mmCIF file of C-alpha atoms in Angstrom:
data_model
loop_
_atom_site.group_PDB
_atom_site.id
_atom_site.type_symbol
_atom_site.label_atom_id
_atom_site.label_comp_id
_atom_site.label_asym_id
_atom_site.label_seq_id
_atom_site.Cartn_x
_atom_site.Cartn_y
_atom_site.Cartn_z
ATOM 1 C CA UNK S 1 -38.855 -27.701 40.291
ATOM 2 C CA UNK S 2 -36.205 -26.124 42.509
ATOM 3 C CA UNK S 3 -36.596 -29.421 44.748
ATOM 4 C CA UNK S 4 -36.187 -31.604 41.592
ATOM 5 C CA UNK S 5 -33.324 -29.701 40.508
ATOM 6 C CA UNK S 6 -31.438 -30.117 43.926
ATOM 7 C CA UNK S 7 -31.952 -33.758 43.804
ATOM 8 C CA UNK S 8 -30.585 -34.240 40.629
ATOM 9 C CA UNK S 9 -27.434 -32.142 41.326
ATOM 10 C CA UNK S 10 -26.785 -33.910 44.667
ATOM 11 C CA UNK S 11 -25.515 -37.272 43.108
ATOM 12 C CA UNK S 12 -22.516 -35.521 41.218
ATOM 13 C CA UNK S 13 -20.224 -35.281 43.882
ATOM 14 C CA UNK S 14 -20.911 -38.731 44.964
ATOM 15 C CA UNK S 15 -20.245 -39.956 41.360
ATOM 16 C CA UNK S 16 -16.875 -38.210 41.202
ATOM 17 C CA UNK S 17 -15.824 -39.962 44.336
ATOM 18 C CA UNK S 18 -17.055 -43.029 43.154
ATOM 19 C CA UNK S 19 -15.098 -42.656 39.748
ATOM 20 C CA UNK S 20 -12.071 -41.495 41.609
ATOM 21 C CA UNK S 21 -12.289 -44.639 43.927
ATOM 22 C CA UNK S 22 -12.499 -46.891 40.832
ATOM 23 C CA UNK S 23 -9.668 -45.093 38.990
ATOM 24 C CA UNK S 24 -7.737 -45.702 42.136
ATOM 25 C CA UNK S 25 -8.484 -49.342 42.436
ATOM 26 C CA UNK S 26 -7.335 -49.641 38.951
ATOM 27 C CA UNK S 27 -4.240 -48.077 39.509
ATOM 28 C CA UNK S 28 -3.489 -50.443 42.348
ATOM 29 C CA UNK S 29 -4.468 -53.332 40.511
ATOM 30 C CA UNK S 30 -2.164 -52.171 37.666
ATOM 31 C CA UNK S 31 0.784 -51.704 39.765
ATOM 32 C CA UNK S 32 0.258 -55.009 41.628
ATOM 33 C CA UNK S 33 -0.170 -56.802 38.177
ATOM 34 C CA UNK S 34 3.159 -55.381 37.251
ATOM 35 C CA UNK S 35 4.860 -56.411 40.375
ATOM 36 C CA UNK S 36 3.584 -59.817 40.200
ATOM 37 C CA UNK S 37 4.964 -60.122 36.482
ATOM 38 C CA UNK S 38 8.513 -58.919 37.696
ATOM 39 C CA UNK S 39 8.332 -60.588 41.158
ATOM 40 C CA UNK S 40 10.383 -63.829 41.424
ATOM 41 C CA UNK S 41 8.861 -67.069 41.963
ATOM 42 C CA UNK S 42 10.543 -69.389 44.450
ATOM 43 C CA UNK S 43 13.490 -71.229 42.712
ATOM 44 C CA UNK S 44 11.974 -74.661 42.118
ATOM 45 C CA UNK S 45 14.020 -78.001 41.015
ATOM 46 C CA UNK S 46 12.568 -78.755 37.584
ATOM 47 C CA UNK S 47 15.036 -82.081 36.911
ATOM 48 C CA UNK S 48 17.609 -84.293 38.505
ATOM 49 C CA UNK S 49 19.981 -86.476 37.062
ATOM 50 C CA UNK S 50 22.815 -89.060 38.219
ATOM 51 C CA UNK S 51 26.140 -88.349 36.790
ATOM 52 C CA UNK S 52 29.726 -89.731 37.113
ATOM 53 C CA UNK S 53 29.954 -87.753 40.382
ATOM 54 C CA UNK S 54 26.708 -87.892 41.964
ATOM 55 C CA UNK S 55 23.287 -86.508 41.476
ATOM 56 C CA UNK S 56 22.753 -83.078 40.264
ATOM 57 C CA UNK S 57 19.527 -80.889 40.363
ATOM 58 C CA UNK S 58 18.518 -78.281 37.834
ATOM 59 C CA UNK S 59 16.764 -75.297 39.334
ATOM 60 C CA UNK S 60 14.707 -72.664 37.631
ATOM 61 C CA UNK S 61 15.973 -69.174 38.469
ATOM 62 C CA UNK S 62 13.960 -67.073 35.928
ATOM 63 C CA UNK S 63 11.954 -67.701 32.883
ATOM 64 C CA UNK S 64 9.943 -65.706 30.081
ATOM 65 C CA UNK S 65 13.128 -64.514 28.164
ATOM 66 C CA UNK S 66 12.998 -64.518 24.390
ATOM 67 C CA UNK S 67 15.729 -66.267 23.161
ATOM 68 C CA UNK S 68 18.292 -65.155 25.790
ATOM 69 C CA UNK S 69 21.916 -65.489 24.269
ATOM 70 C CA UNK S 70 24.504 -64.380 26.947
ATOM 71 C CA UNK S 71 24.741 -63.860 30.773
ATOM 72 C CA UNK S 72 27.158 -62.110 32.932
ATOM 73 C CA UNK S 73 27.443 -62.011 36.642
ATOM 74 C CA UNK S 74 27.714 -58.608 38.402
ATOM 75 C CA UNK S 75 29.922 -58.133 41.541
ATOM 76 C CA UNK S 76 26.698 -58.286 43.788
ATOM 77 C CA UNK S 77 25.400 -61.363 42.338
ATOM 78 C CA UNK S 78 22.914 -60.024 40.006
ATOM 79 C CA UNK S 79 23.001 -61.264 36.399
ATOM 80 C CA UNK S 80 22.899 -59.564 33.115
ATOM 81 C CA UNK S 81 21.096 -61.481 30.430
ATOM 82 C CA UNK S 82 20.812 -60.321 26.704
ATOM 83 C CA UNK S 83 17.698 -61.459 24.526
ATOM 84 C CA UNK S 84 18.381 -61.776 20.910
ATOM 85 C CA UNK S 85 15.753 -59.475 19.889
ATOM 86 C CA UNK S 86 17.602 -56.454 21.445
ATOM 87 C CA UNK S 87 16.782 -56.312 25.111
ATOM 88 C CA UNK S 88 19.231 -56.189 28.036
ATOM 89 C CA UNK S 89 17.548 -57.378 31.522
ATOM 90 C CA UNK S 90 18.819 -57.644 35.021
ATOM 91 C CA UNK S 91 17.779 -60.645 37.181
ATOM 92 C CA UNK S 92 18.278 -60.033 40.761
ATOM 93 C CA UNK S 93 19.261 -62.465 43.352
ATOM 94 C CA UNK S 94 15.816 -63.564 44.123
ATOM 95 C CA UNK S 95 15.170 -64.256 40.498
ATOM 96 C CA UNK S 96 13.252 -61.109 39.491
ATOM 97 C CA UNK S 97 13.507 -60.014 36.103
ATOM 98 C CA UNK S 98 13.815 -56.416 35.482
ATOM 99 C CA UNK S 99 12.291 -54.408 32.542
ATOM 100 C CA UNK S 100 14.508 -53.914 29.403
ATOM 101 C CA UNK S 101 17.358 -51.496 30.132
ATOM 102 C CA UNK S 102 17.258 -48.084 28.109
ATOM 103 C CA UNK S 103 20.417 -47.336 25.916
ATOM 104 C CA UNK S 104 20.882 -50.649 23.980
ATOM 105 C CA UNK S 105 22.046 -50.279 20.442
ATOM 106 C CA UNK S 106 19.900 -51.149 17.537
ATOM 107 C CA UNK S 107 20.430 -54.438 16.374
ATOM 108 C CA UNK S 108 19.932 -56.660 13.171
ATOM 109 C CA UNK S 109 17.474 -59.047 14.896
ATOM 110 C CA UNK S 110 16.975 -61.405 11.788
ATOM 111 C CA UNK S 111 17.996 -65.091 11.625
ATOM 112 C CA UNK S 112 20.768 -65.704 13.952
ATOM 113 C CA UNK S 113 21.425 -61.953 14.456
ATOM 114 C CA UNK S 114 20.452 -59.552 17.193
ATOM 115 C CA UNK S 115 21.911 -58.840 20.817
ATOM 116 C CA UNK S 116 24.415 -61.504 21.499
ATOM 117 C CA UNK S 117 27.015 -61.644 24.220
ATOM 118 C CA UNK S 118 27.682 -59.324 27.454
ATOM 119 C CA UNK S 119 30.712 -58.931 29.573
ATOM 120 C CA UNK S 120 31.585 -56.893 32.207
ATOM 121 C CA UNK S 121 34.792 -54.911 32.189
ATOM 122 C CA UNK S 122 37.920 -55.880 34.216
ATOM 123 C CA UNK S 123 37.526 -52.385 36.104
ATOM 124 C CA UNK S 124 33.927 -52.713 36.638
ATOM 125 C CA UNK S 125 33.974 -51.782 40.229
ATOM 126 C CA UNK S 126 35.655 -48.305 39.096
ATOM 127 C CA UNK S 127 34.039 -47.489 35.851
ATOM 128 C CA UNK S 128 30.836 -49.661 35.677
ATOM 129 C CA UNK S 129 31.702 -50.574 31.987
ATOM 130 C CA UNK S 130 29.734 -52.951 30.239
ATOM 131 C CA UNK S 131 30.594 -54.712 26.541
ATOM 132 C CA UNK S 132 27.935 -56.010 24.348
ATOM 133 C CA UNK S 133 28.163 -57.868 21.114
ATOM 134 C CA UNK S 134 25.456 -57.793 18.453
ATOM 135 C CA UNK S 135 24.551 -58.001 14.914
ATOM 136 C CA UNK S 136 24.468 -54.216 13.781
ATOM 137 C CA UNK S 137 22.453 -53.214 10.839
ATOM 138 C CA UNK S 138 24.656 -51.279 8.026
ATOM 139 C CA UNK S 139 22.990 -50.144 4.964
ATOM 140 C CA UNK S 140 20.661 -53.148 4.175
ATOM 141 C CA UNK S 141 23.871 -55.463 5.309
ATOM 142 C CA UNK S 142 24.821 -56.555 8.755
ATOM 143 C CA UNK S 143 27.966 -57.135 10.777
ATOM 144 C CA UNK S 144 29.267 -58.051 14.329
ATOM 145 C CA UNK S 145 29.857 -55.118 16.249
ATOM 146 C CA UNK S 146 31.052 -54.423 19.996
ATOM 147 C CA UNK S 147 29.783 -51.442 21.999
ATOM 148 C CA UNK S 148 30.942 -50.347 25.390
ATOM 149 C CA UNK S 149 28.813 -48.421 27.977
ATOM 150 C CA UNK S 150 28.486 -47.514 31.349
ATOM 151 C CA UNK S 151 25.666 -49.215 33.435
ATOM 152 C CA UNK S 152 23.704 -46.609 35.379
ATOM 153 C CA UNK S 153 20.863 -48.129 37.272
ATOM 154 C CA UNK S 154 18.318 -49.245 34.512
ATOM 155 C CA UNK S 155 20.094 -47.757 31.814
ATOM 156 C CA UNK S 156 23.231 -47.804 29.724
ATOM 157 C CA UNK S 157 24.740 -44.384 28.991
ATOM 158 C CA UNK S 158 27.918 -43.169 27.019
ATOM 159 C CA UNK S 159 27.550 -45.878 24.562
ATOM 160 C CA UNK S 160 30.499 -46.130 22.126
ATOM 161 C CA UNK S 161 31.075 -48.634 19.306
ATOM 162 C CA UNK S 162 34.331 -50.021 19.741
ATOM 163 C CA UNK S 163 34.987 -52.674 17.007
ATOM 164 C CA UNK S 164 32.841 -53.339 13.730
ATOM 165 C CA UNK S 165 33.449 -56.539 11.737
ATOM 166 C CA UNK S 166 34.812 -55.498 8.157
ATOM 167 C CA UNK S 167 33.241 -55.808 5.687
ATOM 168 C CA UNK S 168 29.471 -55.798 6.490
ATOM 169 C CA UNK S 169 27.749 -58.510 4.261
ATOM 170 C CA UNK S 170 24.275 -59.832 3.150
ATOM 171 C CA UNK S 171 22.750 -62.548 5.202
ATOM 172 C CA UNK S 172 21.537 -63.169 8.572
ATOM 173 C CA UNK S 173 23.804 -66.041 9.963
ATOM 174 C CA UNK S 174 27.113 -66.692 11.504
ATOM 175 C CA UNK S 175 27.873 -63.627 13.498
ATOM 176 C CA UNK S 176 29.744 -65.494 16.419
ATOM 177 C CA UNK S 177 30.193 -63.942 18.860
ATOM 178 C CA UNK S 178 31.681 -64.341 22.394
ATOM 179 C CA UNK S 179 33.473 -61.858 24.366
ATOM 180 C CA UNK S 180 36.447 -62.855 26.799
ATOM 181 C CA UNK S 181 38.860 -60.438 28.543
ATOM 182 C CA UNK S 182 42.396 -61.871 29.039
ATOM 183 C CA UNK S 183 44.488 -61.489 31.951
ATOM 184 C CA UNK S 184 46.196 -58.492 30.699
ATOM 185 C CA UNK S 185 42.973 -56.765 30.144
ATOM 186 C CA UNK S 186 42.762 -57.221 26.138
ATOM 187 C CA UNK S 187 39.375 -58.256 24.842
ATOM 188 C CA UNK S 188 38.700 -61.260 22.654
ATOM 189 C CA UNK S 189 35.977 -61.317 20.232
ATOM 190 C CA UNK S 190 34.812 -64.171 18.405
ATOM 191 C CA UNK S 191 33.287 -63.888 14.776
ATOM 192 C CA UNK S 192 31.750 -65.993 12.275
ATOM 193 C CA UNK S 193 32.396 -66.509 8.363
ATOM 194 C CA UNK S 194 28.799 -64.963 7.730
ATOM 195 C CA UNK S 195 27.752 -68.264 5.974
ATOM 196 C CA UNK S 196 27.826 -67.277 2.531
ATOM 197 C CA UNK S 197 31.234 -65.683 2.748
ATOM 198 C CA UNK S 198 33.509 -68.859 4.134
ATOM 199 C CA UNK S 199 36.068 -68.608 1.557
ATOM 200 C CA UNK S 200 37.239 -65.298 3.202
ATOM 201 C CA UNK S 201 37.916 -67.128 6.349
ATOM 202 C CA UNK S 202 41.283 -67.782 4.849
ATOM 203 C CA UNK S 203 42.034 -63.968 4.257
ATOM 204 C CA UNK S 204 43.711 -61.755 6.553
ATOM 205 C CA UNK S 205 42.330 -58.639 4.624
ATOM 206 C CA UNK S 206 39.052 -58.914 6.445
ATOM 207 C CA UNK S 207 37.531 -59.996 9.547
ATOM 208 C CA UNK S 208 35.395 -62.667 8.123
ATOM 209 C CA UNK S 209 35.709 -66.192 10.087
ATOM 210 C CA UNK S 210 38.230 -64.621 12.625
ATOM 211 C CA UNK S 211 38.935 -64.064 16.409
ATOM 212 C CA UNK S 212 40.239 -60.640 16.895
ATOM 213 C CA UNK S 213 41.870 -58.930 19.809
ATOM 214 C CA UNK S 214 41.581 -55.443 21.032
ATOM 215 C CA UNK S 215 41.821 -53.111 23.915
ATOM 216 C CA UNK S 216 38.907 -52.193 26.167
ATOM 217 C CA UNK S 217 38.640 -48.761 24.151
ATOM 218 C CA UNK S 218 38.979 -50.413 20.649
ATOM 219 C CA UNK S 219 42.583 -49.702 20.162
ATOM 220 C CA UNK S 220 45.021 -52.468 18.678
ATOM 221 C CA UNK S 221 47.428 -54.034 21.003
ATOM 222 C CA UNK S 222 50.933 -53.610 19.621
ATOM 223 C CA UNK S 223 51.657 -57.280 20.186
ATOM 224 C CA UNK S 224 48.892 -58.622 17.863
ATOM 225 C CA UNK S 225 50.338 -61.069 15.572
ATOM 226 C CA UNK S 226 49.648 -59.297 12.553
ATOM 227 C CA UNK S 227 49.989 -55.826 13.858
ATOM 228 C CA UNK S 228 52.146 -53.485 11.626
ATOM 229 C CA UNK S 229 51.690 -55.743 8.549
ATOM 230 C CA UNK S 230 50.097 -53.944 5.351
ATOM 231 C CA UNK S 231 48.418 -57.357 4.057
ATOM 232 C CA UNK S 232 46.470 -57.994 7.032
ATOM 233 C CA UNK S 233 44.040 -56.324 9.406
ATOM 234 C CA UNK S 234 45.837 -55.513 12.787
ATOM 235 C CA UNK S 235 42.906 -56.802 15.142
ATOM 236 C CA UNK S 236 43.074 -60.402 13.842
ATOM 237 C CA UNK S 237 44.406 -62.835 16.451
ATOM 238 C CA UNK S 238 43.554 -66.047 14.628
ATOM 239 C CA UNK S 239 41.802 -66.882 11.526
ATOM 240 C CA UNK S 240 40.107 -70.185 9.566
ATOM 241 C CA UNK S 241 37.069 -70.334 11.873
ATOM 242 C CA UNK S 242 33.494 -70.939 10.724
ATOM 243 C CA UNK S 243 31.264 -69.679 13.778
ATOM 244 C CA UNK S 244 32.707 -69.373 17.148
ATOM 245 C CA UNK S 245 29.944 -69.154 19.758
ATOM 246 C CA UNK S 246 31.805 -70.573 22.677
ATOM 247 C CA UNK S 247 35.082 -69.009 24.304
ATOM 248 C CA UNK S 248 36.770 -69.091 27.668
ATOM 249 C CA UNK S 249 40.123 -68.650 29.248
ATOM 250 C CA UNK S 250 41.911 -71.768 30.560
ATOM 251 C CA UNK S 251 42.175 -71.297 34.432
ATOM 252 C CA UNK S 252 45.741 -72.351 34.740
ATOM 253 C CA UNK S 253 47.426 -71.450 31.546
ATOM 254 C CA UNK S 254 45.235 -68.268 30.626
ATOM 255 C CA UNK S 255 45.172 -69.538 27.047
ATOM 256 C CA UNK S 256 41.991 -68.697 25.214
ATOM 257 C CA UNK S 257 39.979 -71.717 24.012
ATOM 258 C CA UNK S 258 37.031 -71.576 21.681
ATOM 259 C CA UNK S 259 34.480 -73.875 20.061
ATOM 260 C CA UNK S 260 32.878 -73.483 16.758
ATOM 261 C CA UNK S 261 30.000 -75.214 14.559
ATOM 262 C CA UNK S 262 30.909 -77.208 11.865
ATOM 263 C CA UNK S 263 28.410 -77.786 8.960
ATOM 264 C CA UNK S 264 27.079 -81.498 8.857
ATOM 265 C CA UNK S 265 29.517 -82.545 11.533
ATOM 266 C CA UNK S 266 32.916 -81.135 12.451
ATOM 267 C CA UNK S 267 31.905 -79.126 15.366
ATOM 268 C CA UNK S 268 35.425 -78.383 17.113
ATOM 269 C CA UNK S 269 37.164 -77.176 20.334
ATOM 270 C CA UNK S 270 40.353 -75.164 19.799
ATOM 271 C CA UNK S 271 43.199 -73.969 21.841
ATOM 272 C CA UNK S 272 43.025 -70.589 19.881
ATOM 273 C CA UNK S 273 46.879 -69.198 19.755
ATOM 274 C CA UNK S 274 47.989 -66.019 18.017
ATOM 275 C CA UNK S 275 48.584 -66.100 14.483
ATOM 276 C CA UNK S 276 47.390 -69.467 13.912
ATOM 277 C CA UNK S 277 45.030 -70.672 11.010
ATOM 278 C CA UNK S 278 42.391 -73.068 12.044
ATOM 279 C CA UNK S 279 41.669 -74.222 8.329
ATOM 280 C CA UNK S 280 38.048 -73.504 7.799
ATOM 281 C CA UNK S 281 37.030 -73.892 4.866
ATOM 282 C CA UNK S 282 40.127 -75.885 3.585
ATOM 283 C CA UNK S 283 39.819 -78.625 6.221
ATOM 284 C CA UNK S 284 37.186 -79.747 8.177
ATOM 285 C CA UNK S 285 35.889 -83.066 9.737
ATOM 286 C CA UNK S 286 32.346 -82.382 8.477
ATOM 287 C CA UNK S 287 30.698 -82.120 5.265
ATOM 288 C CA UNK S 288 28.283 -79.730 3.551
ATOM 289 C CA UNK S 289 24.679 -79.617 4.152
ATOM 290 C CA UNK S 290 24.080 -81.136 0.845
ATOM 291 C CA UNK S 291 26.477 -84.088 1.773
ATOM 292 C CA UNK S 292 29.189 -82.793 -0.650
ATOM 293 C CA UNK S 293 32.914 -82.650 0.521
ATOM 294 C CA UNK S 294 34.141 -79.480 1.689
ATOM 295 C CA UNK S 295 37.769 -78.300 0.950
ATOM 296 C CA UNK S 296 40.695 -80.654 0.732
ATOM 297 C CA UNK S 297 40.071 -83.152 3.650
ATOM 298 C CA UNK S 298 40.776 -83.333 7.384
ATOM 299 C CA UNK S 299 44.478 -82.225 7.460
ATOM 300 C CA UNK S 300 46.635 -79.782 6.017
ATOM 301 C CA UNK S 301 50.158 -78.461 6.833
ATOM 302 C CA UNK S 302 50.107 -75.226 8.604
ATOM 303 C CA UNK S 303 46.769 -75.611 9.555
ATOM 304 C CA UNK S 304 45.473 -76.784 13.343
ATOM 305 C CA UNK S 305 43.920 -79.684 14.524
ATOM 306 C CA UNK S 306 41.091 -79.446 17.001
ATOM 307 C CA UNK S 307 41.403 -81.091 20.371
ATOM 308 C CA UNK S 308 38.026 -82.889 19.781
ATOM 309 C CA UNK S 309 35.384 -82.536 17.300
ATOM 310 C CA UNK S 310 31.923 -84.108 16.986
ATOM 311 C CA UNK S 311 30.022 -85.728 14.357
ATOM 312 C CA UNK S 312 26.983 -85.719 13.772
ATOM 313 C CA UNK S 313 27.263 -82.108 14.997
ATOM 314 C CA UNK S 314 25.919 -80.951 18.682
ATOM 315 C CA UNK S 315 25.861 -77.317 17.385
ATOM 316 C CA UNK S 316 27.901 -76.255 20.604
ATOM 317 C CA UNK S 317 27.090 -72.803 22.285
ATOM 318 C CA UNK S 318 28.464 -71.188 25.395
ATOM 319 C CA UNK S 319 31.537 -72.724 27.190
ATOM 320 C CA UNK S 320 33.087 -72.564 30.624
ATOM 321 C CA UNK S 321 35.636 -74.129 32.652
ATOM 322 C CA UNK S 322 34.812 -75.358 36.133
ATOM 323 C CA UNK S 323 36.952 -74.279 39.121
ATOM 324 C CA UNK S 324 34.430 -74.166 42.030
ATOM 325 C CA UNK S 325 34.173 -76.170 45.184
ATOM 326 C CA UNK S 326 30.641 -77.686 44.669
ATOM 327 C CA UNK S 327 32.102 -80.660 42.591
ATOM 328 C CA UNK S 328 35.730 -80.949 43.458
ATOM 329 C CA UNK S 329 35.893 -83.901 41.117
ATOM 330 C CA UNK S 330 34.996 -81.637 38.238
ATOM 331 C CA UNK S 331 37.640 -79.056 38.765
ATOM 332 C CA UNK S 332 39.345 -78.445 35.480
ATOM 333 C CA UNK S 333 36.625 -79.760 33.188
ATOM 334 C CA UNK S 334 35.447 -77.939 30.286
ATOM 335 C CA UNK S 335 31.420 -77.664 30.171
ATOM 336 C CA UNK S 336 29.863 -76.942 26.623
ATOM 337 C CA UNK S 337 26.222 -76.257 25.707
ATOM 338 C CA UNK S 338 24.541 -77.948 22.968
ATOM 339 C CA UNK S 339 21.739 -76.492 20.863
ATOM 340 C CA UNK S 340 20.829 -79.335 18.094
ATOM 341 C CA UNK S 341 21.778 -82.180 20.772
ATOM 342 C CA UNK S 342 19.983 -80.340 23.551
ATOM 343 C CA UNK S 343 22.471 -81.218 26.246
ATOM 344 C CA UNK S 344 25.369 -80.144 28.595
ATOM 345 C CA UNK S 345 28.621 -81.789 27.644
ATOM 346 C CA UNK S 346 31.496 -82.144 30.285
ATOM 347 C CA UNK S 347 34.899 -82.661 28.890
ATOM 348 C CA UNK S 348 37.436 -84.057 31.239
ATOM 349 C CA UNK S 349 40.905 -82.841 30.369
ATOM 350 C CA UNK S 350 44.300 -83.984 30.812
ATOM 351 C CA UNK S 351 46.232 -80.691 29.872
ATOM 352 C CA UNK S 352 45.247 -79.842 26.438
ATOM 353 C CA UNK S 353 43.956 -83.473 25.740
ATOM 354 C CA UNK S 354 40.429 -84.679 26.193
ATOM 355 C CA UNK S 355 40.296 -87.941 28.036
ATOM 356 C CA UNK S 356 36.592 -88.349 28.535
ATOM 357 C CA UNK S 357 33.197 -86.806 27.528
ATOM 358 C CA UNK S 358 30.216 -87.050 29.648
ATOM 359 C CA UNK S 359 26.842 -85.996 28.133
ATOM 360 C CA UNK S 360 24.524 -84.348 30.921
ATOM 361 C CA UNK S 361 20.941 -83.137 31.225
ATOM 362 C CA UNK S 362 19.910 -84.993 27.973
ATOM 363 C CA UNK S 363 16.368 -85.377 29.743
ATOM 364 C CA UNK S 364 15.834 -81.637 29.845
ATOM 365 C CA UNK S 365 15.478 -81.524 26.069
ATOM 366 C CA UNK S 366 16.477 -77.829 26.075
ATOM 367 C CA UNK S 367 18.745 -75.821 23.769
ATOM 368 C CA UNK S 368 21.561 -74.773 25.723
ATOM 369 C CA UNK S 369 22.843 -71.262 24.565
ATOM 370 C CA UNK S 370 25.207 -70.247 27.139
ATOM 371 C CA UNK S 371 27.198 -71.787 30.109
ATOM 372 C CA UNK S 372 28.738 -69.814 32.941
ATOM 373 C CA UNK S 373 30.189 -70.796 36.479
ATOM 374 C CA UNK S 374 28.299 -68.618 39.014
ATOM 375 C CA UNK S 375 29.992 -67.048 41.960
ATOM 376 C CA UNK S 376 28.613 -69.777 44.267
ATOM 377 C CA UNK S 377 30.312 -72.439 42.505
ATOM 378 C CA UNK S 378 26.909 -73.575 40.658
ATOM 379 C CA UNK S 379 26.822 -73.904 36.885
ATOM 380 C CA UNK S 380 24.342 -71.654 35.105
ATOM 381 C CA UNK S 381 22.657 -71.902 31.856
ATOM 382 C CA UNK S 382 20.655 -70.255 29.467
ATOM 383 C CA UNK S 383 17.880 -72.092 27.153
ATOM 384 C CA UNK S 384 17.265 -70.782 23.577
ATOM 385 C CA UNK S 385 13.372 -70.478 23.075
ATOM 386 C CA UNK S 386 10.758 -68.085 22.958
ATOM 387 C CA UNK S 387 10.179 -68.817 26.748
ATOM 388 C CA UNK S 388 13.869 -69.005 27.525
ATOM 389 C CA UNK S 389 15.114 -69.655 31.020
ATOM 390 C CA UNK S 390 17.961 -69.125 33.446
ATOM 391 C CA UNK S 391 18.784 -72.699 35.270
ATOM 392 C CA UNK S 392 21.271 -73.235 37.964
ATOM 393 C CA UNK S 393 22.742 -76.761 38.140
ATOM 394 C CA UNK S 394 23.851 -77.849 41.766
ATOM 395 C CA UNK S 395 24.556 -81.033 43.643
ATOM 396 C CA UNK S 396 21.140 -82.590 44.749
ATOM 397 C CA UNK S 397 22.431 -82.856 48.327
#
């Protein structure tokens, strides 16, 4: 019996060592799998197309993003990307996608709501400030809000809400929202009419259907057009907008240009100036989804006309002026993404007049959500889908 007992006890250390080796191998495999998920695949051309100024190719930088909405370049070339369900990620220069950053605010991720645009502050090199716009839940309702935070590695810290659209309303549509810093360091925030509240876009007593201008800490600039008036909210820069999802500063004039969705037709590009009324829903070049007429027609005294409008609707989203060297012939052009029309539009300009429209990348059949010029002079796009991508457009040669 002692011999038998000795034989039965001997395998236990061996079994323990074997179990340890199995667990170690599993751990190594798990780490390797996680690394493989986040590692960048080599950038591959996914399409090419001949344009008015030579052939371009489209290169996939990253994929697997769930309805990406906004992107911003960090000074070191990495890219911040928002995903509408409420995640913020960093894509490194090789295309590897980070895990979601911590510290992102809670969002109303329903319908068109969620985490929307992202911008870095004008003093980012000093203060590491990042700005987010998002649909904020508010006691069963929702509104567009803007938060400021400090980027600290893989997290946001010291997050503070600096703007909230007033009032919060029911519904899951038409939140805007793009963030653009003016040359003086003030921040433009584009908003929507919240779909079911369009008549309020003509009111100055709320933020429905407006573009607002605030300081980086949320304070109101003294020179805002309605500051100091008792019958208007002081943050308002312009009003009479439907749903503004594209905004950029003109590279020469510094003026804010925006575009907004129409209903059935009537998508617009506007030079968005202080105190101006852009007409919605009193005037529009589109009609309602039922086919019914909206408002009083296409023109009215005291209300601005768009530089260009699209009927049928292309559903514009994202916008950037091109100032780079990769296409000298395209310098000064305005690029607009299109969701419903699934393309990239180039508008050739003569001052504040559109002289030509070129429709690009129609063969991709991708909903283009955001458009940015990268530090390398290429054009970067976000595609809006459950398996959303970051794409780079570059000359084929």
